[in-house]
Tab-separated table of C-alpha atoms in Angstrom:
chain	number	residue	atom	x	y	z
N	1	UNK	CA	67.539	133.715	174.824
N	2	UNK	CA	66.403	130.961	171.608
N	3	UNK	CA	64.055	134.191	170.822
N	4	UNK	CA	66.675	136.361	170.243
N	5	UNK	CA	69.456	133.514	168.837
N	6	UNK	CA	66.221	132.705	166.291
N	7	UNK	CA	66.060	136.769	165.395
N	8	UNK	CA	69.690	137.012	165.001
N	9	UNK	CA	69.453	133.894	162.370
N	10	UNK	CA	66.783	135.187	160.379
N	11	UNK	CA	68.355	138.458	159.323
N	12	UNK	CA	71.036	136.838	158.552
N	13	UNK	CA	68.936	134.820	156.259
N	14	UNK	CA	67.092	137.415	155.277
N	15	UNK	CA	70.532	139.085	153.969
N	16	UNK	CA	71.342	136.144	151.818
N	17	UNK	CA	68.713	136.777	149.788
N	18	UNK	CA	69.278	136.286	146.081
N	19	UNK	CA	73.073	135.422	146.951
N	20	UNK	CA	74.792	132.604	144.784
N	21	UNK	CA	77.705	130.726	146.335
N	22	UNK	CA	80.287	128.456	144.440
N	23	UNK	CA	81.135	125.630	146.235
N	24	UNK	CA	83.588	123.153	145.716
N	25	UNK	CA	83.280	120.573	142.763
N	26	UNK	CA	81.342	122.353	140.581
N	27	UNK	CA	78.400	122.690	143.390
N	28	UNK	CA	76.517	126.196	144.058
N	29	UNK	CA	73.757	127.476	146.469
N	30	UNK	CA	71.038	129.744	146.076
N	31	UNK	CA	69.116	131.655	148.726
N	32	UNK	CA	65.779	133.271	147.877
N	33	UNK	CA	64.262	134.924	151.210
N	34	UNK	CA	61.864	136.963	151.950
N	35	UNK	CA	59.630	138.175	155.675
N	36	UNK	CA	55.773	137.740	154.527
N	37	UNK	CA	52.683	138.203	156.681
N	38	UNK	CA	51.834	134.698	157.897
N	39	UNK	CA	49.272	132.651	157.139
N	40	UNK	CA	47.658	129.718	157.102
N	41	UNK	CA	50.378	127.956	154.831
N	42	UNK	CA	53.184	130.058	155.799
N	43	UNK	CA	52.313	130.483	159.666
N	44	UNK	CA	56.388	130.798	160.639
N	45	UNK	CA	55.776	134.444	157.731
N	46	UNK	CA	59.512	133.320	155.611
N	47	UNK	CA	58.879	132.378	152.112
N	48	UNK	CA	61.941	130.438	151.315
N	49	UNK	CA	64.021	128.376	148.727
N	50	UNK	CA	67.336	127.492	149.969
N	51	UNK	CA	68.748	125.486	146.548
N	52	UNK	CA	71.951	123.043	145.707
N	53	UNK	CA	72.499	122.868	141.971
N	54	UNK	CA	75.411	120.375	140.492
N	55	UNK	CA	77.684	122.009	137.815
N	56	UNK	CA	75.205	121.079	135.209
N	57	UNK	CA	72.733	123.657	136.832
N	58	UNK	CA	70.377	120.743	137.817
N	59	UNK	CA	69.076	121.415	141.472
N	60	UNK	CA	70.616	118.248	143.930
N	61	UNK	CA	68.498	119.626	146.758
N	62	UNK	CA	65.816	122.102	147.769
N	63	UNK	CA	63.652	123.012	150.489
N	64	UNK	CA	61.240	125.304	150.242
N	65	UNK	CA	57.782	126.568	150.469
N	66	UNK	CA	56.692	128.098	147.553
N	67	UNK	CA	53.361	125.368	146.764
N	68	UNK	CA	51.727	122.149	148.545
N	69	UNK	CA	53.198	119.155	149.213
N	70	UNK	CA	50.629	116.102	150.145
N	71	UNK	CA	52.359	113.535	152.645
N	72	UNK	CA	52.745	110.625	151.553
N	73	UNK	CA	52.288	108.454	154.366
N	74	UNK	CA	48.735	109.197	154.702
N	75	UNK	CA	46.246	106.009	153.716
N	76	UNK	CA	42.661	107.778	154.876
N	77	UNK	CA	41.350	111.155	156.228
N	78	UNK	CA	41.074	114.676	154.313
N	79	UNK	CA	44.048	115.358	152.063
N	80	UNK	CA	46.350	117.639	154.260
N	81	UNK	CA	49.250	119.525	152.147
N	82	UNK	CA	52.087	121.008	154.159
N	83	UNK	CA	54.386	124.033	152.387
N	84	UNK	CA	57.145	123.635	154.262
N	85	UNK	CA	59.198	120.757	152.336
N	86	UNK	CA	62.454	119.230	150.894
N	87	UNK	CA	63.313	118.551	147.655
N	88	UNK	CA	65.637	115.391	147.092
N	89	UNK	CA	66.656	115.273	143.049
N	90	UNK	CA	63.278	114.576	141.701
N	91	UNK	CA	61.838	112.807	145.475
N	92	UNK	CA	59.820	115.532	147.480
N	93	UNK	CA	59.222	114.958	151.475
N	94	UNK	CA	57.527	117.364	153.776
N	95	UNK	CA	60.080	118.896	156.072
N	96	UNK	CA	59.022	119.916	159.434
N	97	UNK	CA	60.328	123.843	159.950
N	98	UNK	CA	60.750	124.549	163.274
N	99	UNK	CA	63.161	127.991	163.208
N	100	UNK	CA	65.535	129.428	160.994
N	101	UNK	CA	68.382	128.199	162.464
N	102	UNK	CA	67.302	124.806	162.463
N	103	UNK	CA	66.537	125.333	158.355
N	104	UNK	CA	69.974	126.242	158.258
N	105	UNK	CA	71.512	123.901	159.862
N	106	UNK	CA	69.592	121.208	157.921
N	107	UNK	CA	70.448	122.346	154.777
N	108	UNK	CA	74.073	123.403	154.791
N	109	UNK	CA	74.448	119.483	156.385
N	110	UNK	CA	72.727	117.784	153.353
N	111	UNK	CA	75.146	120.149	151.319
N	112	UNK	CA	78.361	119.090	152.874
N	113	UNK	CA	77.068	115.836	152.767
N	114	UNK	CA	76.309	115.863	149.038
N	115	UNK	CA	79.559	117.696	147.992
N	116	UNK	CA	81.761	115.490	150.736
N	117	UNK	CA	80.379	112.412	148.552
């Protein structure tokens, strides 16, 4: 059943691709989406950018994929750079994707939460 929930999600994210939504305060979203083959950075195959932007056109919040992000939190071993990540203003974390639903979930809460502020 989470197979077919998770299918359901992504074409629904895959249709929001290149939509812009006004939100309240000045605030709008941006969805860039596409299916890709997977691969080695991209093993989940969605090449995303799901964007907040304040009325300024300044991005508030990101996540994405689209190039490497080295974790921070690692002191010794080979340097390991995840795609999947989050952009906070200028701070970048690596963000652990685990389906589309949960990426949407995630990111429409940080937006409420920014524009709620």
């Amino acid at each position: 059943m989470t197979k077919i929930i998770d299918d359901i999600v992504l074409s629904v994210l895959l249709e929001l691709d290149g939509e812009v939504f006004p939100m309240d305060n000045g605030f709008w979203t941006k969805f860039s989406v596409k299916k890709v083959e997977p691969n080695e950075h991209i093993p989940h195959g969605i090449k995303y950018s799901l964007t907040l932007h304040d009325r300024s056109n300044k991005r508030v919040i990101g996540y994405d994929n689209a190039h490497g992000v080295k974790p921070r939190n690692k002191k010794f071993g080979g340097e390991k750079r995840v795609w999947d990540h989050k952009h906070n203003k200028e701070k970048v974390k690596s963000y652990e994707f685990e389906s589309p639903g949960q990426l949407m979930e995630d990111f429409w809460k940080d937006v409420n939460d920014i524009i709620e502020k």
